Amino acid sequence: MPELPEVEGVVRALVPKVEGKTIEKVELSQTIYHSWAEGKQCIVKTIEPNLFEQALQGMTISKITRRSKYIYFHLEKDDNQYLFVNHLGMTGAWFVVQDLSEITEEKFRKHTHGVFYLTSGELLVYSDIRRFGEMRFIVKEEEHPPLMQMAPEPFEPNACYFFLEKCELPKYQNKPIKEVIMDGQVISGCGNIYATESLFKMGIHPGRKTNRISKQRKIELFEVIRNILQESIEMGGSTISDYRNINGEAGGMQHRLKMYGKKICPQCGNDTKSMVIGGRTSVYCPQCQH
Ligand SMILES: [Zn+2]
C-alpha cells in the first residue's frame, strides 16, 4: 500500500504535467456504475458517478498537494473552489498520456476507472487493480471528517509532540507500538513498510506495548520515522507490488529496506520472524528487536 513517500512521489510527478489544466470531461468505468447500481460505492464515494462526472466538467486543476496519504486536487470554476480528494488504496495509480494505449502494463490498462480528458489534449487516467482507492468531490475538508482527524504532517514542528501526547491516551497506551505508529491519527503517512524499518533501526520489538517505551526512546523513534520518510521521498518511494509513481515509473527505496519482507536479518544473520499486529503482517528480528 502506498505510504507517505509514495503518495508524495505521485504528487510531485503530477504537478508539472497537470497543474493549471482544465478538465473537459470525465468518464468513469462501467464497474463504478454497476457497483453504484448495486448499492455499493466502488471508488467514487458519496456522490453518484454521473453527478461526479458532471461536477468536474470545466474545472481547472489549480494545484495538487499531498496531505498524509491523500492527494488533493484543488479545483476552481467561476471563482469558486472545490476539492477532488483521492486515496490510492492498495493499488491506485495515475497516468498522464495522449492515448490509453500508452499505458504499457496491461494490468493497469485493464483496470482504468477514471479518464479525465484535459482541454490541453492529454488524458489524466486513474487505474486501480484492486479498487480499494477512493475519489471524493467536496467543497471543504470538513465534509469528510477523517480528513480532519489526521495527525499533523510528520515534518511539521509540532508532529513529535502530537505523537507523544497521543501515546499517553488510554486508547493507545496498551497497544503494540507498531499499531500505534501506523495509526494515521497518531502519525501521518507511516504504514507497514516504514513502521517495520523504523522499529528495526531502533531495535524495538513491534509488539512491545507503547507504555513500555520511555519518552526519550519515543522521541528517537519519531525522529527515525521522520528521517526514513524523508529519505524515501528523495528516493522516489518504494516500488513494491503494484505501486507506481506516474506513468508506470518505479521508485528506488525498496533497495534500501533492511527488514520489510526480509527472511534473514542483515544485522545478525538470523532468520526473521513475523507476527500479525493490527491486522498487518509484521516482520522483525527476534535477536535484534526487544
Ligand atoms: Zn538481527
PDB file of N, CA, C and O in Angstrom, residues 24-82:
ATOM      1  N   GLU A  24     -12.012  18.780 -19.397  1.00  0.00           N
ATOM      2  CA  GLU A  24     -13.078  18.948 -20.397  1.00  0.00           C
ATOM      3  C   GLU A  24     -14.259  18.031 -20.063  1.00  0.00           C
ATOM      4  O   GLU A  24     -15.406  18.440 -20.051  1.00  0.00           O
ATOM      5  N   LYS A  25     -13.944  16.790 -19.788  1.00  0.00           N
ATOM      6  CA  LYS A  25     -14.993  15.850 -19.335  1.00  0.00           C
ATOM      7  C   LYS A  25     -14.349  14.686 -18.597  1.00  0.00           C
ATOM      8  O   LYS A  25     -13.142  14.465 -18.686  1.00  0.00           O
ATOM      9  N   VAL A  26     -15.201  13.966 -17.874  1.00  0.00           N
ATOM     10  CA  VAL A  26     -14.726  12.809 -17.094  1.00  0.00           C
ATOM     11  C   VAL A  26     -15.537  11.591 -17.511  1.00  0.00           C
ATOM     12  O   VAL A  26     -16.749  11.682 -17.707  1.00  0.00           O
ATOM     13  N   GLU A  27     -14.865  10.472 -17.647  1.00  0.00           N
ATOM     14  CA  GLU A  27     -15.569   9.214 -17.917  1.00  0.00           C
ATOM     15  C   GLU A  27     -15.164   8.193 -16.870  1.00  0.00           C
ATOM     16  O   GLU A  27     -13.996   7.819 -16.775  1.00  0.00           O
ATOM     17  N   LEU A  28     -16.145   7.733 -16.093  1.00  0.00           N
ATOM     18  CA  LEU A  28     -15.877   6.702 -15.084  1.00  0.00           C
ATOM     19  C   LEU A  28     -16.196   5.330 -15.661  1.00  0.00           C
ATOM     20  O   LEU A  28     -16.977   5.207 -16.609  1.00  0.00           O
ATOM     21  N   SER A  29     -15.616   4.295 -15.065  1.00  0.00           N
ATOM     22  CA  SER A  29     -15.759   2.940 -15.614  1.00  0.00           C
ATOM     23  C   SER A  29     -17.160   2.376 -15.389  1.00  0.00           C
ATOM     24  O   SER A  29     -17.888   2.794 -14.487  1.00  0.00           O
ATOM     25  N   GLN A  30     -17.496   1.387 -16.200  1.00  0.00           N
ATOM     26  CA  GLN A  30     -18.764   0.664 -16.025  1.00  0.00           C
ATOM     27  C   GLN A  30     -18.785  -0.047 -14.674  1.00  0.00           C
ATOM     28  O   GLN A  30     -19.838  -0.168 -14.050  1.00  0.00           O
ATOM     29  N   THR A  31     -17.614  -0.475 -14.228  1.00  0.00           N
ATOM     30  CA  THR A  31     -17.522  -1.145 -12.918  1.00  0.00           C
ATOM     31  C   THR A  31     -18.033  -0.222 -11.817  1.00  0.00           C
ATOM     32  O   THR A  31     -18.764  -0.645 -10.916  1.00  0.00           O
ATOM     33  N   ILE A  32     -17.633   1.045 -11.886  1.00  0.00           N
ATOM     34  CA  ILE A  32     -18.090   2.016 -10.880  1.00  0.00           C
ATOM     35  C   ILE A  32     -19.614   2.183 -10.978  1.00  0.00           C
ATOM     36  O   ILE A  32     -20.330   2.126  -9.975  1.00  0.00           O
ATOM     37  N   TYR A  33     -20.118   2.339 -12.205  1.00  0.00           N
ATOM     38  CA  TYR A  33     -21.571   2.497 -12.383  1.00  0.00           C
ATOM     39  C   TYR A  33     -22.339   1.275 -11.880  1.00  0.00           C
ATOM     40  O   TYR A  33     -23.350   1.415 -11.194  1.00  0.00           O
ATOM     41  N   HIS A  34     -21.831   0.083 -12.211  1.00  0.00           N
ATOM     42  CA  HIS A  34     -22.518  -1.133 -11.767  1.00  0.00           C
ATOM     43  C   HIS A  34     -22.530  -1.243 -10.253  1.00  0.00           C
ATOM     44  O   HIS A  34     -23.522  -1.641  -9.664  1.00  0.00           O
ATOM     45  N   SER A  35     -21.408  -0.890  -9.632  1.00  0.00           N
ATOM     46  CA  SER A  35     -21.351  -1.009  -8.175  1.00  0.00           C
ATOM     47  C   SER A  35     -22.372  -0.067  -7.526  1.00  0.00           C
ATOM     48  O   SER A  35     -23.040  -0.436  -6.562  1.00  0.00           O
ATOM     49  N   TRP A  36     -22.499   1.131  -8.088  1.00  0.00           N
ATOM     50  CA  TRP A  36     -23.488   2.068  -7.540  1.00  0.00           C
ATOM     51  C   TRP A  36     -24.903   1.542  -7.718  1.00  0.00           C
ATOM     52  O   TRP A  36     -25.747   1.684  -6.836  1.00  0.00           O
ATOM     53  N   ALA A  37     -25.148   0.905  -8.885  1.00  0.00           N
ATOM     54  CA  ALA A  37     -26.482   0.355  -9.155  1.00  0.00           C
ATOM     55  C   ALA A  37     -26.826  -0.735  -8.145  1.00  0.00           C
ATOM     56  O   ALA A  37     -27.991  -0.972  -7.831  1.00  0.00           O
ATOM     57  N   GLU A  38     -25.783  -1.381  -7.610  1.00  0.00           N
ATOM     58  CA  GLU A  38     -25.994  -2.444  -6.609  1.00  0.00           C
ATOM     59  C   GLU A  38     -25.924  -1.916  -5.185  1.00  0.00           C
ATOM     60  O   GLU A  38     -25.875  -2.674  -4.221  1.00  0.00           O
ATOM     61  N   GLY A  39     -25.853  -0.607  -5.052  1.00  0.00           N
ATOM     62  CA  GLY A  39     -25.846  -0.008  -3.721  1.00  0.00           C
ATOM     63  C   GLY A  39     -24.485   0.034  -3.061  1.00  0.00           C
ATOM     64  O   GLY A  39     -24.358   0.356  -1.888  1.00  0.00           O
ATOM     65  N   LYS A  40     -23.429  -0.309  -3.821  1.00  0.00           N
ATOM     66  CA  LYS A  40     -22.068  -0.187  -3.284  1.00  0.00           C
ATOM     67  C   LYS A  40     -21.453   1.066  -3.877  1.00  0.00           C
ATOM     68  O   LYS A  40     -21.889   1.557  -4.897  1.00  0.00           O
ATOM     69  N   GLN A  41     -20.428   1.556  -3.246  1.00  0.00           N
ATOM     70  CA  GLN A  41     -19.789   2.776  -3.746  1.00  0.00           C
ATOM     71  C   GLN A  41     -18.341   2.475  -4.091  1.00  0.00           C
ATOM     72  O   GLN A  41     -17.431   2.857  -3.370  1.00  0.00           O
ATOM     73  N   CYS A  42     -18.148   1.805  -5.193  1.00  0.00           N
ATOM     74  CA  CYS A  42     -16.792   1.459  -5.625  1.00  0.00           C
ATOM     75  C   CYS A  42     -16.045   2.727  -6.067  1.00  0.00           C
ATOM     76  O   CYS A  42     -16.517   3.447  -6.943  1.00  0.00           O
ATOM     77  N   ILE A  43     -14.936   2.999  -5.428  1.00  0.00           N
ATOM     78  CA  ILE A  43     -14.018   4.114  -5.720  1.00  0.00           C
ATOM     79  C   ILE A  43     -14.649   5.501  -5.562  1.00  0.00           C
ATOM     80  O   ILE A  43     -14.189   6.297  -4.757  1.00  0.00           O
ATOM     81  N   VAL A  44     -15.699   5.775  -6.303  1.00  0.00           N
ATOM     82  CA  VAL A  44     -16.355   7.091  -6.162  1.00  0.00           C
ATOM     83  C   VAL A  44     -17.302   7.028  -4.963  1.00  0.00           C
ATOM     84  O   VAL A  44     -18.197   6.186  -4.918  1.00  0.00           O
ATOM     85  N   LYS A  45     -17.061   7.897  -4.001  1.00  0.00           N
ATOM     86  CA  LYS A  45     -17.810   7.847  -2.749  1.00  0.00           C
ATOM     87  C   LYS A  45     -18.793   9.013  -2.636  1.00  0.00           C
ATOM     88  O   LYS A  45     -18.526  10.111  -3.133  1.00  0.00           O
ATOM     89  N   THR A  46     -19.897   8.773  -1.969  1.00  0.00           N
ATOM     90  CA  THR A  46     -20.880   9.766  -1.562  1.00  0.00           C
ATOM     91  C   THR A  46     -21.702  10.354  -2.704  1.00  0.00           C
ATOM     92  O   THR A  46     -22.913  10.468  -2.614  1.00  0.00           O
ATOM     93  N   ILE A  47     -21.038  10.749  -3.771  1.00  0.00           N
ATOM     94  CA  ILE A  47     -21.753  11.411  -4.859  1.00  0.00           C
ATOM     95  C   ILE A  47     -21.877  10.444  -6.037  1.00  0.00           C
ATOM     96  O   ILE A  47     -20.919   9.750  -6.379  1.00  0.00           O
ATOM     97  N   GLU A  48     -23.063  10.361  -6.620  1.00  0.00           N
ATOM     98  CA  GLU A  48     -23.317   9.412  -7.718  1.00  0.00           C
ATOM     99  C   GLU A  48     -22.368   9.650  -8.875  1.00  0.00           C
ATOM    100  O   GLU A  48     -22.034  10.794  -9.186  1.00  0.00           O
ATOM    101  N   PRO A  49     -21.962   8.562  -9.539  1.00  0.00           N
ATOM    102  CA  PRO A  49     -20.950   8.701 -10.589  1.00  0.00           C
ATOM    103  C   PRO A  49     -21.292   9.710 -11.685  1.00  0.00           C
ATOM    104  O   PRO A  49     -20.430  10.477 -12.114  1.00  0.00           O
ATOM    105  N   ASN A  50     -22.554   9.740 -12.109  1.00  0.00           N
ATOM    106  CA  ASN A  50     -22.878  10.694 -13.187  1.00  0.00           C
ATOM    107  C   ASN A  50     -22.786  12.134 -12.683  1.00  0.00           C
ATOM    108  O   ASN A  50     -22.376  13.041 -13.407  1.00  0.00           O
ATOM    109  N   LEU A  51     -23.127  12.339 -11.409  1.00  0.00           N
ATOM    110  CA  LEU A  51     -23.019  13.693 -10.836  1.00  0.00           C
ATOM    111  C   LEU A  51     -21.546  14.076 -10.633  1.00  0.00           C
ATOM    112  O   LEU A  51     -21.168  15.236 -10.796  1.00  0.00           O
ATOM    113  N   PHE A  52     -20.738  13.086 -10.286  1.00  0.00           N
ATOM    114  CA  PHE A  52     -19.295  13.311 -10.146  1.00  0.00           C
ATOM    115  C   PHE A  52     -18.719  13.744 -11.504  1.00  0.00           C
ATOM    116  O   PHE A  52     -17.985  14.735 -11.593  1.00  0.00           O
ATOM    117  N   GLU A  53     -19.094  13.032 -12.547  1.00  0.00           N
ATOM    118  CA  GLU A  53     -18.595  13.381 -13.890  1.00  0.00           C
ATOM    119  C   GLU A  53     -18.999  14.811 -14.258  1.00  0.00           C
ATOM    120  O   GLU A  53     -18.188  15.594 -14.741  1.00  0.00           O
ATOM    121  N   GLN A  54     -20.270  15.136 -13.992  1.00  0.00           N
ATOM    122  CA  GLN A  54     -20.763  16.487 -14.343  1.00  0.00           C
ATOM    123  C   GLN A  54     -20.074  17.568 -13.523  1.00  0.00           C
ATOM    124  O   GLN A  54     -19.735  18.626 -14.028  1.00  0.00           O
ATOM    125  N   ALA A  55     -19.875  17.259 -12.233  1.00  0.00           N
ATOM    126  CA  ALA A  55     -19.318  18.270 -11.325  1.00  0.00           C
ATOM    127  C   ALA A  55     -17.926  18.704 -11.765  1.00  0.00           C
ATOM    128  O   ALA A  55     -17.577  19.888 -11.694  1.00  0.00           O
ATOM    129  N   LEU A  56     -17.125  17.759 -12.217  1.00  0.00           N
ATOM    130  CA  LEU A  56     -15.727  18.098 -12.528  1.00  0.00           C
ATOM    131  C   LEU A  56     -15.551  18.721 -13.917  1.00  0.00           C
ATOM    132  O   LEU A  56     -14.501  19.298 -14.217  1.00  0.00           O
ATOM    133  N   GLN A  57     -16.582  18.589 -14.727  1.00  0.00           N
ATOM    134  CA  GLN A  57     -16.521  19.127 -16.082  1.00  0.00           C
ATOM    135  C   GLN A  57     -16.275  20.644 -16.053  1.00  0.00           C
ATOM    136  O   GLN A  57     -16.977  21.374 -15.356  1.00  0.00           O
ATOM    137  N   GLY A  58     -15.266  21.087 -16.788  1.00  0.00           N
ATOM    138  CA  GLY A  58     -14.979  22.518 -16.887  1.00  0.00           C
ATOM    139  C   GLY A  58     -14.164  23.082 -15.738  1.00  0.00           C
ATOM    140  O   GLY A  58     -13.879  24.273 -15.689  1.00  0.00           O
ATOM    141  N   MET A  59     -13.766  22.231 -14.807  1.00  0.00           N
ATOM    142  CA  MET A  59     -12.990  22.733 -13.664  1.00  0.00           C
ATOM    143  C   MET A  59     -11.504  22.772 -13.995  1.00  0.00           C
ATOM    144  O   MET A  59     -10.996  21.906 -14.696  1.00  0.00           O
ATOM    145  N   THR A  60     -10.845  23.776 -13.433  1.00  0.00           N
ATOM    146  CA  THR A  60      -9.396  23.883 -13.608  1.00  0.00           C
ATOM    147  C   THR A  60      -8.703  23.323 -12.375  1.00  0.00           C
ATOM    148  O   THR A  60      -9.101  23.616 -11.242  1.00  0.00           O
ATOM    149  N   ILE A  61      -7.692  22.488 -12.617  1.00  0.00           N
ATOM    150  CA  ILE A  61      -6.908  21.933 -11.507  1.00  0.00           C
ATOM    151  C   ILE A  61      -5.843  22.975 -11.157  1.00  0.00           C
ATOM    152  O   ILE A  61      -4.811  23.069 -11.813  1.00  0.00           O
ATOM    153  N   SER A  62      -6.126  23.790 -10.154  1.00  0.00           N
ATOM    154  CA  SER A  62      -5.234  24.916  -9.879  1.00  0.00           C
ATOM    155  C   SER A  62      -3.984  24.476  -9.127  1.00  0.00           C
ATOM    156  O   SER A  62      -2.922  25.077  -9.266  1.00  0.00           O
ATOM    157  N   LYS A  63      -4.109  23.413  -8.340  1.00  0.00           N
ATOM    158  CA  LYS A  63      -2.983  22.995  -7.509  1.00  0.00           C
ATOM    159  C   LYS A  63      -3.160  21.527  -7.128  1.00  0.00           C
ATOM    160  O   LYS A  63      -4.292  21.073  -6.973  1.00  0.00           O
ATOM    161  N   ILE A  64      -2.051  20.812  -6.966  1.00  0.00           N
ATOM    162  CA  ILE A  64      -2.124  19.429  -6.476  1.00  0.00           C
ATOM    163  C   ILE A  64      -1.206  19.337  -5.263  1.00  0.00           C
ATOM    164  O   ILE A  64      -0.029  19.697  -5.347  1.00  0.00           O
ATOM    165  N   THR A  65      -1.760  18.870  -4.152  1.00  0.00           N
ATOM    166  CA  THR A  65      -0.951  18.754  -2.932  1.00  0.00           C
ATOM    167  C   THR A  65      -1.188  17.388  -2.290  1.00  0.00           C
ATOM    168  O   THR A  65      -2.113  16.673  -2.654  1.00  0.00           O
ATOM    169  N   ARG A  66      -0.335  17.064  -1.335  1.00  0.00           N
ATOM    170  CA  ARG A  66      -0.499  15.836  -0.563  1.00  0.00           C
ATOM    171  C   ARG A  66      -0.823  16.180   0.876  1.00  0.00           C
ATOM    172  O   ARG A  66      -0.291  17.140   1.415  1.00  0.00           O
ATOM    173  N   ARG A  67      -1.719  15.428   1.468  1.00  0.00           N
ATOM    174  CA  ARG A  67      -1.958  15.524   2.909  1.00  0.00           C
ATOM    175  C   ARG A  67      -2.019  14.100   3.427  1.00  0.00           C
ATOM    176  O   ARG A  67      -2.921  13.350   3.037  1.00  0.00           O
ATOM    177  N   SER A  68      -1.010  13.728   4.262  1.00  0.00           N
ATOM    178  CA  SER A  68      -0.863  12.338   4.700  1.00  0.00           C
ATOM    179  C   SER A  68      -0.823  11.441   3.453  1.00  0.00           C
ATOM    180  O   SER A  68       0.017  11.657   2.594  1.00  0.00           O
ATOM    181  N   LYS A  69      -1.729  10.453   3.350  1.00  0.00           N
ATOM    182  CA  LYS A  69      -1.692   9.573   2.174  1.00  0.00           C
ATOM    183  C   LYS A  69      -2.736   9.976   1.135  1.00  0.00           C
ATOM    184  O   LYS A  69      -3.055   9.194   0.240  1.00  0.00           O
ATOM    185  N   TYR A  70      -3.280  11.167   1.264  1.00  0.00           N
ATOM    186  CA  TYR A  70      -4.287  11.627   0.309  1.00  0.00           C
ATOM    187  C   TYR A  70      -3.684  12.584  -0.725  1.00  0.00           C
ATOM    188  O   TYR A  70      -2.791  13.371  -0.407  1.00  0.00           O
ATOM    189  N   ILE A  71      -4.230  12.528  -1.933  1.00  0.00           N
ATOM    190  CA  ILE A  71      -3.882  13.508  -2.963  1.00  0.00           C
ATOM    191  C   ILE A  71      -5.049  14.489  -3.068  1.00  0.00           C
ATOM    192  O   ILE A  71      -6.194  14.069  -3.231  1.00  0.00           O
ATOM    193  N   TYR A  72      -4.731  15.784  -2.936  1.00  0.00           N
ATOM    194  CA  TYR A  72      -5.749  16.822  -3.069  1.00  0.00           C
ATOM    195  C   TYR A  72      -5.590  17.508  -4.426  1.00  0.00           C
ATOM    196  O   TYR A  72      -4.564  18.148  -4.679  1.00  0.00           O
ATOM    197  N   PHE A  73      -6.594  17.371  -5.268  1.00  0.00           N
ATOM    198  CA  PHE A  73      -6.648  18.169  -6.491  1.00  0.00           C
ATOM    199  C   PHE A  73      -7.510  19.386  -6.148  1.00  0.00           C
ATOM    200  O   PHE A  73      -8.709  19.239  -5.908  1.00  0.00           O
ATOM    201  N   HIS A  74      -6.890  20.560  -6.103  1.00  0.00           N
ATOM    202  CA  HIS A  74      -7.641  21.786  -5.805  1.00  0.00           C
ATOM    203  C   HIS A  74      -8.254  22.274  -7.113  1.00  0.00           C
ATOM    204  O   HIS A  74      -7.533  22.497  -8.087  1.00  0.00           O
ATOM    205  N   LEU A  75      -9.569  22.406  -7.110  1.00  0.00           N
ATOM    206  CA  LEU A  75     -10.278  22.748  -8.342  1.00  0.00           C
ATOM    207  C   LEU A  75     -10.868  24.152  -8.262  1.00  0.00           C
ATOM    208  O   LEU A  75     -11.219  24.627  -7.177  1.00  0.00           O
ATOM    209  N   GLU A  76     -11.000  24.765  -9.425  1.00  0.00           N
ATOM    210  CA  GLU A  76     -11.578  26.111  -9.500  1.00  0.00           C
ATOM    211  C   GLU A  76     -12.509  26.221 -10.686  1.00  0.00           C
ATOM    212  O   GLU A  76     -12.216  25.686 -11.753  1.00  0.00           O
ATOM    213  N   LYS A  77     -13.605  26.882 -10.458  1.00  0.00           N
ATOM    214  CA  LYS A  77     -14.509  27.209 -11.567  1.00  0.00           C
ATOM    215  C   LYS A  77     -15.294  28.450 -11.176  1.00  0.00           C
ATOM    216  O   LYS A  77     -15.861  28.487 -10.078  1.00  0.00           O
ATOM    217  N   ASP A  78     -15.326  29.414 -12.063  1.00  0.00           N
ATOM    218  CA  ASP A  78     -16.066  30.667 -11.813  1.00  0.00           C
ATOM    219  C   ASP A  78     -15.750  31.238 -10.424  1.00  0.00           C
ATOM    220  O   ASP A  78     -16.657  31.610  -9.674  1.00  0.00           O
ATOM    221  N   ASP A  79     -14.483  31.291 -10.084  1.00  0.00           N
ATOM    222  CA  ASP A  79     -14.040  31.849  -8.801  1.00  0.00           C
ATOM    223  C   ASP A  79     -14.451  31.037  -7.579  1.00  0.00           C
ATOM    224  O   ASP A  79     -14.242  31.464  -6.444  1.00  0.00           O
ATOM    225  N   ASN A  80     -15.064  29.881  -7.793  1.00  0.00           N
ATOM    226  CA  ASN A  80     -15.383  29.016  -6.660  1.00  0.00           C
ATOM    227  C   ASN A  80     -14.332  27.910  -6.564  1.00  0.00           C
ATOM    228  O   ASN A  80     -13.785  27.487  -7.572  1.00  0.00           O
ATOM    229  N   GLN A  81     -14.071  27.458  -5.332  1.00  0.00           N
ATOM    230  CA  GLN A  81     -13.038  26.459  -5.121  1.00  0.00           C
ATOM    231  C   GLN A  81     -13.635  25.168  -4.579  1.00  0.00           C
ATOM    232  O   GLN A  81     -14.549  25.206  -3.757  1.00  0.00           O
ATOM    233  N   TYR A  82     -13.105  24.077  -5.080  1.00  0.00           N
ATOM    234  CA  TYR A  82     -13.568  22.754  -4.679  1.00  0.00           C
ATOM    235  C   TYR A  82     -12.359  21.854  -4.474  1.00  0.00           C
ATOM    236  O   TYR A  82     -11.240  22.208  -4.838  1.00  0.00           O
TER     237      TYR A  82
END
